[in-house]
Amino acid sequence: MEVLIKWLLGGAFALVAALCLFLQGLYWYGARGLPGQLPGPSQQYPDATRALLWNQLSGRGEISVRKFNAITYPVTAASISVRYLFNPSVELQTPADLRLLEMASYSTDYLIEQVSKPPTAPVIQDSGIGSNAEALQQRSYDRHFQSLALPIKLSREWPATRMLDMVLEHADYGRGTTGLDEAAQAYFGAPAEGLSQAETVALLSLNFSEGYIDPYCDAADFRTHFALALAKSDLVAIDGDPMRQLTRLKPIACKPAQ
């Protein structure tokens, strides 16, 4: 019996070691294709604006992101999925730092893809179409593994404040805008630094709604959503109506309901 237990323990250890090596190998394969210096935000936002975004991620206290590695990142993500499978009736809240890391990775990955796109060339018919298709498929595989490695690399190289700046600068805020600066002009006709806290929260909350809702065209739905966003930032609606804090909101031509 003692020998059997030793064999079982040895087998379990070998299995775990093999899994760790496999995950590390996947990370190395993906990370080798990432640029040495990752593209980042071009500006730094005020600490107050960063804090408001951190609040919308349900973050509390010090703004920080854990440093992950090839083992801890997939294990952390898998544990959240397993918890949901065992108790799907409970709404699981992804940790704020993990949500921030995912959002920053998405924006960074998009920039990497834009930079790495080859210039458009005329289509040439030749007998090498098969090899071209294989090359494209291989590039697709490589991009997939790079996307898996990117969050780990980001967590180890960037501070959380830089990740917040990345999201603030590159997120989609609706009305054809990218970044908080464009959104501030499109919605309120003011620069981002000239927004009130409530106006900033209104724009940030657009990143966390299920489907885009415009504050002007979908006022009823947005009012409910905005009230929750204000509460996350410990801000109080004026006379119980959050929309009274958005007096500078610019109207737009709304599409008719389908």
Short mmCIF file of C-alpha atoms in Angstrom, two decimals:
data_model
loop_
_atom_site.label_atom_id
_atom_site.label_comp_id
_atom_site.label_asym_id
_atom_site.label_seq_id
_atom_site.Cartn_x
_atom_site.Cartn_y
_atom_site.Cartn_z
CA MET A 1 0.00 0.00 0.00
CA GLU A 2 2.83 2.38 0.87
CA VAL A 3 4.47 1.73 -2.49
CA LEU A 4 1.16 2.39 -4.28
CA ILE A 5 0.73 5.70 -2.48
CA LYS A 6 4.24 6.74 -3.48
CA TRP A 7 3.51 5.84 -7.11
CA LEU A 8 0.28 7.82 -7.04
CA LEU A 9 1.95 10.85 -5.49
CA GLY A 10 4.81 10.60 -7.95
CA GLY A 11 2.39 10.34 -10.87
CA ALA A 12 0.40 13.34 -9.64
CA PHE A 13 3.57 15.38 -9.26
CA ALA A 14 4.75 14.41 -12.74
CA LEU A 15 1.36 15.35 -14.21
CA VAL A 16 1.39 18.77 -12.53
CA ALA A 17 4.99 19.37 -13.62
CA ALA A 18 4.13 18.43 -17.22
CA LEU A 19 1.13 20.79 -17.18
CA CYS A 20 3.27 23.63 -15.82
CA LEU A 21 5.89 23.07 -18.52
CA PHE A 22 3.19 22.94 -21.17
CA LEU A 23 1.69 26.27 -20.03
CA GLN A 24 5.13 27.84 -19.82
CA GLY A 25 5.88 26.63 -23.34
CA LEU A 26 2.65 28.17 -24.66
CA TYR A 27 3.57 31.47 -23.04
CA TRP A 28 7.09 31.45 -24.47
CA TYR A 29 5.74 30.65 -27.93
CA GLY A 30 3.24 33.50 -27.79
CA ALA A 31 5.53 36.02 -26.11
CA ARG A 32 8.31 35.57 -28.69
CA GLY A 33 6.11 37.22 -31.32
CA LEU A 34 5.23 40.24 -29.19
CA PRO A 35 7.16 43.48 -29.73
CA GLY A 36 9.92 44.16 -27.24
CA GLN A 37 8.28 47.45 -26.31
CA LEU A 38 4.52 47.21 -26.21
CA PRO A 39 2.55 50.13 -27.68
CA GLY A 40 1.06 52.15 -24.86
CA PRO A 41 -1.01 55.26 -24.18
CA SER A 42 0.27 58.57 -25.48
CA GLN A 43 -0.82 60.55 -22.44
CA GLN A 44 -1.31 60.36 -18.71
CA TYR A 45 -4.71 61.10 -17.21
CA PRO A 46 -5.31 62.79 -13.84
CA ASP A 47 -5.38 60.51 -10.81
CA ALA A 48 -9.00 61.55 -10.17
CA THR A 49 -10.06 60.29 -13.63
CA ARG A 50 -8.14 57.06 -13.15
CA ALA A 51 -9.85 56.56 -9.79
CA LEU A 52 -13.29 56.99 -11.38
CA LEU A 53 -12.53 54.28 -13.93
CA TRP A 54 -11.17 52.03 -11.16
CA ASN A 55 -14.48 52.51 -9.31
CA GLN A 56 -16.44 51.48 -12.41
CA LEU A 57 -14.43 48.26 -12.43
CA SER A 58 -15.66 47.77 -8.83
CA GLY A 59 -12.16 48.44 -7.60
CA ARG A 60 -11.67 49.70 -4.08
CA GLY A 61 -8.61 50.89 -2.25
CA GLU A 62 -5.18 51.03 -3.86
CA ILE A 63 -5.12 50.79 -7.64
CA SER A 64 -2.98 47.77 -8.44
CA VAL A 65 -2.85 44.72 -10.68
CA ARG A 66 -1.35 41.41 -9.65
CA LYS A 67 1.74 40.20 -11.52
CA PHE A 68 0.75 36.97 -13.27
CA ASN A 69 2.84 34.26 -14.87
CA ALA A 70 2.18 31.42 -17.28
CA ILE A 71 0.71 29.34 -14.44
CA THR A 72 -1.16 31.77 -12.22
CA TYR A 73 -2.99 33.62 -15.02
CA PRO A 74 -4.78 30.61 -16.59
CA VAL A 75 -5.39 29.11 -13.14
CA THR A 76 -7.03 32.35 -11.94
CA ALA A 77 -9.20 32.59 -15.06
CA ALA A 78 -10.15 28.91 -14.83
CA SER A 79 -11.10 29.19 -11.16
CA ILE A 80 -13.67 31.89 -11.99
CA SER A 81 -15.19 29.67 -14.69
CA VAL A 82 -15.29 26.67 -12.36
CA ARG A 83 -17.00 28.69 -9.62
CA TYR A 84 -19.66 29.74 -12.11
CA LEU A 85 -20.20 26.17 -13.33
CA PHE A 86 -20.81 24.98 -9.79
CA ASN A 87 -23.11 27.88 -8.92
CA PRO A 88 -24.48 29.51 -12.11
CA SER A 89 -27.31 31.21 -10.21
CA VAL A 90 -24.84 33.50 -8.43
CA GLU A 91 -23.50 36.50 -10.32
CA LEU A 92 -19.72 36.26 -10.06
CA GLN A 93 -17.78 39.50 -10.05
CA THR A 94 -14.50 39.30 -11.90
CA PRO A 95 -11.79 40.96 -9.75
CA ALA A 96 -11.19 44.57 -10.71
CA ASP A 97 -7.52 44.05 -11.51
CA LEU A 98 -8.31 41.14 -13.82
CA ARG A 99 -10.98 43.17 -15.64
CA LEU A 100 -8.58 46.08 -16.06
CA LEU A 101 -5.88 43.75 -17.36
CA GLU A 102 -8.26 42.24 -19.90
CA MET A 103 -9.42 45.66 -21.15
CA ALA A 104 -5.87 47.01 -21.42
CA SER A 105 -4.77 43.83 -23.22
CA TYR A 106 -7.59 44.18 -25.73
CA SER A 107 -6.59 47.75 -26.60
CA THR A 108 -2.89 46.89 -26.75
CA ASP A 109 -3.52 43.83 -28.90
CA TYR A 110 -5.52 45.96 -31.34
CA LEU A 111 -2.64 48.43 -31.68
CA ILE A 112 -0.14 45.61 -32.22
CA GLU A 113 -2.35 44.16 -34.94
CA GLN A 114 -2.69 47.52 -36.69
CA VAL A 115 1.08 48.06 -36.70
CA SER A 116 1.84 44.52 -37.89
CA LYS A 117 -0.62 44.57 -40.79
CA PRO A 118 1.24 44.29 -44.09
CA PRO A 119 0.60 47.06 -46.61
CA THR A 120 -2.19 46.31 -49.04
CA ALA A 121 -0.79 44.84 -52.21
CA PRO A 122 -2.49 44.02 -55.51
CA VAL A 123 -3.81 40.49 -55.79
CA ILE A 124 -1.54 38.36 -57.96
CA GLN A 125 -2.76 35.05 -59.28
CA ASP A 126 -0.05 32.41 -59.07
CA SER A 127 0.45 28.79 -58.29
CA GLY A 128 1.54 29.59 -54.75
CA ILE A 129 -1.98 30.21 -53.47
CA GLY A 130 -1.79 27.13 -51.28
CA SER A 131 1.38 28.23 -49.56
CA ASN A 132 -0.06 31.73 -49.10
CA ALA A 133 -3.10 30.28 -47.38
CA GLU A 134 -0.87 28.23 -45.10
CA ALA A 135 1.15 31.30 -44.22
CA LEU A 136 -2.00 33.23 -43.36
CA GLN A 137 -3.26 30.38 -41.22
CA GLN A 138 0.08 30.17 -39.40
CA ARG A 139 0.00 33.91 -38.78
CA SER A 140 -3.51 33.53 -37.37
CA TYR A 141 -2.30 30.81 -34.99
CA ASP A 142 0.65 32.94 -33.92
CA ARG A 143 -1.63 35.95 -33.28
CA HIS A 144 -3.87 33.77 -31.10
CA PHE A 145 -0.96 32.64 -28.91
CA GLN A 146 0.36 36.20 -28.75
CA SER A 147 -3.03 37.37 -27.44
CA LEU A 148 -2.86 34.71 -24.73
CA ALA A 149 0.64 35.78 -23.68
CA LEU A 150 -0.04 39.52 -23.80
CA PRO A 151 -1.97 39.89 -20.48
CA ILE A 152 0.84 38.12 -18.63
CA LYS A 153 3.49 40.35 -20.19
CA LEU A 154 1.43 43.46 -19.47
CA SER A 155 0.91 42.53 -15.82
CA ARG A 156 4.66 42.16 -15.34
CA GLU A 157 5.77 45.27 -17.24
CA TRP A 158 3.07 47.91 -16.76
CA PRO A 159 1.80 49.58 -13.58
CA ALA A 160 -1.97 49.64 -13.13
CA THR A 161 -2.06 53.39 -13.79
CA ARG A 162 -0.64 52.86 -17.28
CA MET A 163 -3.33 50.24 -17.96
CA LEU A 164 -6.00 52.72 -16.86
CA ASP A 165 -4.55 55.34 -19.21
CA MET A 166 -4.63 52.78 -22.04
CA VAL A 167 -8.32 52.08 -21.50
CA LEU A 168 -9.21 55.75 -21.11
CA GLU A 169 -7.42 56.63 -24.36
CA HIS A 170 -8.54 53.75 -26.56
CA ALA A 171 -11.96 52.57 -25.39
CA ASP A 172 -15.04 52.94 -27.61
CA TYR A 173 -17.46 55.45 -26.07
CA GLY A 174 -20.10 55.46 -28.81
CA ARG A 175 -21.09 58.26 -31.20
CA GLY A 176 -18.12 57.25 -33.33
CA THR A 177 -15.58 58.25 -30.66
CA THR A 178 -12.45 56.51 -29.43
CA GLY A 179 -10.93 57.70 -26.18
CA LEU A 180 -12.19 59.94 -23.42
CA ASP A 181 -11.00 63.14 -25.11
CA GLU A 182 -13.05 62.55 -28.27
CA ALA A 183 -16.04 61.42 -26.21
CA ALA A 184 -15.95 64.53 -24.01
CA GLN A 185 -16.21 66.75 -27.08
CA ALA A 186 -18.88 64.62 -28.76
CA TYR A 187 -21.15 64.38 -25.72
CA PHE A 188 -20.51 67.59 -23.79
CA GLY A 189 -18.57 69.92 -26.09
CA ALA A 190 -15.75 70.19 -23.57
CA PRO A 191 -12.24 68.78 -23.14
CA ALA A 192 -11.87 65.73 -20.92
CA GLU A 193 -10.13 67.77 -18.22
CA GLY A 194 -13.08 70.18 -18.19
CA LEU A 195 -15.69 67.54 -17.35
CA SER A 196 -17.35 67.28 -13.97
CA GLN A 197 -16.99 64.03 -12.06
CA ALA A 198 -20.56 63.06 -12.93
CA GLU A 199 -20.00 63.75 -16.65
CA THR A 200 -16.83 61.66 -16.60
CA VAL A 201 -18.66 58.81 -14.88
CA ALA A 202 -21.43 59.05 -17.48
CA LEU A 203 -18.90 58.47 -20.27
CA LEU A 204 -16.98 55.75 -18.44
CA SER A 205 -20.20 53.88 -17.71
CA LEU A 206 -20.79 53.45 -21.45
CA ASN A 207 -17.98 50.85 -21.44
CA PHE A 208 -19.85 48.66 -18.98
CA SER A 209 -23.37 48.55 -20.41
CA GLU A 210 -24.68 45.50 -22.21
CA GLY A 211 -24.93 46.89 -25.67
CA TYR A 212 -24.51 50.58 -26.40
CA ILE A 213 -27.11 52.95 -24.93
CA ASP A 214 -26.89 56.62 -25.80
CA PRO A 215 -27.52 59.04 -22.90
CA TYR A 216 -29.74 61.17 -25.15
CA CYS A 217 -31.50 58.64 -27.39
CA ASP A 218 -31.92 55.96 -24.70
CA ALA A 219 -32.44 58.29 -21.76
CA ALA A 220 -34.66 55.97 -19.71
CA ASP A 221 -32.32 52.99 -19.91
CA PHE A 222 -29.28 55.17 -19.45
CA ARG A 223 -30.73 56.86 -16.35
CA THR A 224 -30.88 53.53 -14.53
CA HIS A 225 -27.41 52.56 -15.70
CA PHE A 226 -25.97 55.96 -14.81
CA ALA A 227 -27.43 55.91 -11.30
CA LEU A 228 -25.62 52.63 -10.60
CA ALA A 229 -22.39 54.06 -12.01
CA LEU A 230 -22.64 57.12 -9.76
CA ALA A 231 -23.13 54.88 -6.74
CA LYS A 232 -19.94 52.97 -7.58
CA SER A 233 -18.04 56.25 -7.42
CA ASP A 234 -19.82 57.37 -4.24
CA LEU A 235 -21.47 60.26 -6.09
CA VAL A 236 -25.05 61.31 -5.37
CA ALA A 237 -27.64 62.25 -8.00
CA ILE A 238 -29.07 65.78 -7.73
CA ASP A 239 -32.61 65.61 -6.30
CA GLY A 240 -32.63 61.89 -7.04
CA ASP A 241 -32.39 62.41 -10.80
CA PRO A 242 -28.94 61.58 -12.21
CA MET A 243 -29.71 63.18 -15.57
CA ARG A 244 -29.84 66.63 -13.94
CA GLN A 245 -26.05 66.45 -13.73
CA LEU A 246 -25.76 66.15 -17.51
CA THR A 247 -27.14 69.54 -18.53
CA ARG A 248 -24.38 69.95 -21.14
CA LEU A 249 -25.31 66.71 -22.91
CA LYS A 250 -25.50 67.38 -26.65
CA PRO A 251 -28.56 66.07 -28.52
CA ILE A 252 -28.15 63.97 -31.64
CA ALA A 253 -30.43 62.62 -34.33
CA CYS A 254 -31.70 59.30 -32.96
CA LYS A 255 -32.38 56.28 -35.11
CA PRO A 256 -36.04 55.17 -35.13
CA ALA A 257 -36.78 52.10 -33.01
CA GLN A 258 -36.66 48.86 -34.97
#
